Short mmCIF file of N, CA and C in Angstrom, two decimals:
data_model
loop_
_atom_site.label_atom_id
_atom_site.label_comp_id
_atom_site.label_asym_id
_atom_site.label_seq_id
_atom_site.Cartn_x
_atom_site.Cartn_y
_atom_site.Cartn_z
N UNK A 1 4.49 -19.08 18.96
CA UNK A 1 4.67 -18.00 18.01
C UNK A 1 4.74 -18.57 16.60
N UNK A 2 3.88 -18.01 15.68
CA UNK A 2 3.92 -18.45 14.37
C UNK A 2 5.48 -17.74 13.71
N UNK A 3 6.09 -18.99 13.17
CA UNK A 3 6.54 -18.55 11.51
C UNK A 3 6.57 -18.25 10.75
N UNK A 4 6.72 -16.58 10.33
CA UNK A 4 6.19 -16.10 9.45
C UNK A 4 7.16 -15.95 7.93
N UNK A 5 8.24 -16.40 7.82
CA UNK A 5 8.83 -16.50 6.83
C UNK A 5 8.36 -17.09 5.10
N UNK A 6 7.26 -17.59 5.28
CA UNK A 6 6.70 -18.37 4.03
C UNK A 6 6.23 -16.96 3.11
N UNK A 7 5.22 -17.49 2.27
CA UNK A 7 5.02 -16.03 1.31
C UNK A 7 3.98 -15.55 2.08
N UNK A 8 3.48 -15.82 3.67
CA UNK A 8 2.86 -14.38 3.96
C UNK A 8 3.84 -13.15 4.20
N UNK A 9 5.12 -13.26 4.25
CA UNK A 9 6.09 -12.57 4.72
C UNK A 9 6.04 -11.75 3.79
N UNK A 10 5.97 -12.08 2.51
CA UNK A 10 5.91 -11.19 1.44
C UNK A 10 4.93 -10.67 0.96
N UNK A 11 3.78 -11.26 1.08
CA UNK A 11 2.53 -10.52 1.10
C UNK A 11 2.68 -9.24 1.92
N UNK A 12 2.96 -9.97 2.97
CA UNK A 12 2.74 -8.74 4.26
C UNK A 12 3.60 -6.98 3.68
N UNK A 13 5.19 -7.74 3.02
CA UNK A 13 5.62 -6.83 2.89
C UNK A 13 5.41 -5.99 1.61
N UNK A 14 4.66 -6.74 0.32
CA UNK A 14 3.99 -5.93 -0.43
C UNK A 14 3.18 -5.09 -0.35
N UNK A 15 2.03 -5.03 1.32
CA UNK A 15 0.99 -4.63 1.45
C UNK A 15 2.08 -3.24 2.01
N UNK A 16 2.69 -3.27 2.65
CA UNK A 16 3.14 -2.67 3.60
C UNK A 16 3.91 -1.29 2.67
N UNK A 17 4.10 -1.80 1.53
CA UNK A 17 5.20 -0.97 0.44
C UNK A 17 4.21 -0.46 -0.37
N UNK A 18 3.33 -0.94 -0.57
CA UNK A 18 2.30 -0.06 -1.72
C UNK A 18 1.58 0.80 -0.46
N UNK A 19 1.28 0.77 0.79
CA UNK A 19 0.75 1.66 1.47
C UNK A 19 1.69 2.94 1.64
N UNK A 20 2.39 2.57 2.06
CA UNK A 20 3.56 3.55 2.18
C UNK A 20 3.78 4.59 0.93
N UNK A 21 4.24 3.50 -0.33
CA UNK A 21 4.33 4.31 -1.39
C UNK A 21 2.79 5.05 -1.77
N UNK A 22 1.42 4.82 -1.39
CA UNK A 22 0.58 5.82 -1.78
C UNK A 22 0.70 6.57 -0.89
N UNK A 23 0.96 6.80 0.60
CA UNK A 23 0.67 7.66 1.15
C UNK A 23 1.41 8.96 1.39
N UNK A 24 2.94 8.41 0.90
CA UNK A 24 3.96 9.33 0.22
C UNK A 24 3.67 9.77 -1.51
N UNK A 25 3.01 9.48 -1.93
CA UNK A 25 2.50 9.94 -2.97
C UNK A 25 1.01 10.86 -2.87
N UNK A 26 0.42 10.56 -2.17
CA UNK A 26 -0.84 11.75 -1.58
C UNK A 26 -0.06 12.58 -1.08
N UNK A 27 0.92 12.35 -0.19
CA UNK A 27 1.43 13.81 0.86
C UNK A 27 2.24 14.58 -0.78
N UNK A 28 3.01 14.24 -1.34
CA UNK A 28 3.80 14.91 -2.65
C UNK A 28 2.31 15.65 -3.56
N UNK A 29 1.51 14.84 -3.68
CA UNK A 29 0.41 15.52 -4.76
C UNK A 29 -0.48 16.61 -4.19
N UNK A 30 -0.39 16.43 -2.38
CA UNK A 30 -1.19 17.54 -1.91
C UNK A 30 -0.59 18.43 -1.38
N UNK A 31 1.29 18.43 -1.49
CA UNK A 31 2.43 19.56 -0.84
C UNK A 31 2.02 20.39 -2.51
N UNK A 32 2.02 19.76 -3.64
CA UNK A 32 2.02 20.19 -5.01
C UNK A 32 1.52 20.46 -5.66
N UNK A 33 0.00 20.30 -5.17
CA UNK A 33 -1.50 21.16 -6.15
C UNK A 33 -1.53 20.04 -7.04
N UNK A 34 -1.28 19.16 -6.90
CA UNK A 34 -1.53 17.60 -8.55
C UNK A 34 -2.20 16.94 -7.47
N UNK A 35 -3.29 16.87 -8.86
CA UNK A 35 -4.51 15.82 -8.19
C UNK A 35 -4.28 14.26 -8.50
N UNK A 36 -3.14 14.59 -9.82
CA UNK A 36 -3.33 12.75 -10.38
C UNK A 36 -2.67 12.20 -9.52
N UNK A 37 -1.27 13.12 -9.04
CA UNK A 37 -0.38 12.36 -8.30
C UNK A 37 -1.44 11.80 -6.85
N UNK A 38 -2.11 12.35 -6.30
CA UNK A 38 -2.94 11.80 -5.45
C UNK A 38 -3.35 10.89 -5.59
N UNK A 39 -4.17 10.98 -6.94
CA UNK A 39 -5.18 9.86 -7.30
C UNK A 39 -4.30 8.63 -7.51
N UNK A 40 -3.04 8.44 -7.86
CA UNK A 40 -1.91 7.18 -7.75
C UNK A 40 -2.29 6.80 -6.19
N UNK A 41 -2.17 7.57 -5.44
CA UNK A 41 -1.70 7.22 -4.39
C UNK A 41 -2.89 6.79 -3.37
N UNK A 42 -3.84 7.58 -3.75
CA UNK A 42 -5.13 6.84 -3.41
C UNK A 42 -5.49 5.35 -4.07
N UNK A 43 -5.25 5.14 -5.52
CA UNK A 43 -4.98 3.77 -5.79
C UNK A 43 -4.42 2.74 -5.71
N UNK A 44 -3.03 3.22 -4.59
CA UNK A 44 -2.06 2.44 -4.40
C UNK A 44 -2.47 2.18 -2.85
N UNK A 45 -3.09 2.54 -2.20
CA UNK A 45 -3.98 2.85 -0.85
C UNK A 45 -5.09 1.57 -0.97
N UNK A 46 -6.21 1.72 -1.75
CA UNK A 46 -6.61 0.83 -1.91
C UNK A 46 -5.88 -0.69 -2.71
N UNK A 47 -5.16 -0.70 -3.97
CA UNK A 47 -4.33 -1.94 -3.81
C UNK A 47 -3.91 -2.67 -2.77
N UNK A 48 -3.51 -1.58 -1.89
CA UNK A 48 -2.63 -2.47 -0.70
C UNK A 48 -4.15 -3.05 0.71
N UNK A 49 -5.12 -2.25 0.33
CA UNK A 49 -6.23 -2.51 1.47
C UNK A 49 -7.19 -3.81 1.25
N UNK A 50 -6.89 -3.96 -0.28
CA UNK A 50 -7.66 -5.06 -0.91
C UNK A 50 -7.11 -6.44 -1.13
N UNK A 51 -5.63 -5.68 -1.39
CA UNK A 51 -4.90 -6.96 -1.27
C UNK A 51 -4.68 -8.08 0.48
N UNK A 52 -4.59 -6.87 1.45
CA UNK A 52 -4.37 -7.65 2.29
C UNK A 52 -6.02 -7.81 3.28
N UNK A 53 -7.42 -7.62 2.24
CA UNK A 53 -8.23 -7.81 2.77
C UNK A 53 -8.82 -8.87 1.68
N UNK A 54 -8.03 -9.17 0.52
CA UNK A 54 -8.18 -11.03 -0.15
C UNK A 54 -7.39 -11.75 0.37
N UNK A 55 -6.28 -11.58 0.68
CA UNK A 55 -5.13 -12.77 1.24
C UNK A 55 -4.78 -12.67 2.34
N UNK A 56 -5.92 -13.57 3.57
CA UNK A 56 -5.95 -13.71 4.42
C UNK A 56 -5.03 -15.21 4.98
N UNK A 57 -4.38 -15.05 4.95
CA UNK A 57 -3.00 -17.33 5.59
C UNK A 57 -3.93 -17.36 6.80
#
């Protein structure tokens, strides 16, 4: 079993927190008729898809 404590741990958990936070930000912008708030959250969607599809350990 790998060790994952080094900075993939934190990678992992950055990816994991900007997904989250866009996808709770799409569900708020589409309970609320706001498109920008979406569009955050669609950007924060991809941040987190790109990030953990450049930083591969």
């Amino acid at each position: 079993m790998r060790d994952t404590w080094g900075p993939d741990r934190g990678v992992l958990v950055a990816v994991r927190v900007s997904g989250l936070v866009g996808l709770a930000a799409i569900t708020a912008g589409a309970l609320s008729s706001t498109m920008w708030i979406v569009g955050v959250g669609v950007w924060a969607m991809i941040a987190a898809f790109l990030t953990e599809l450049v930083y591969r350990p």
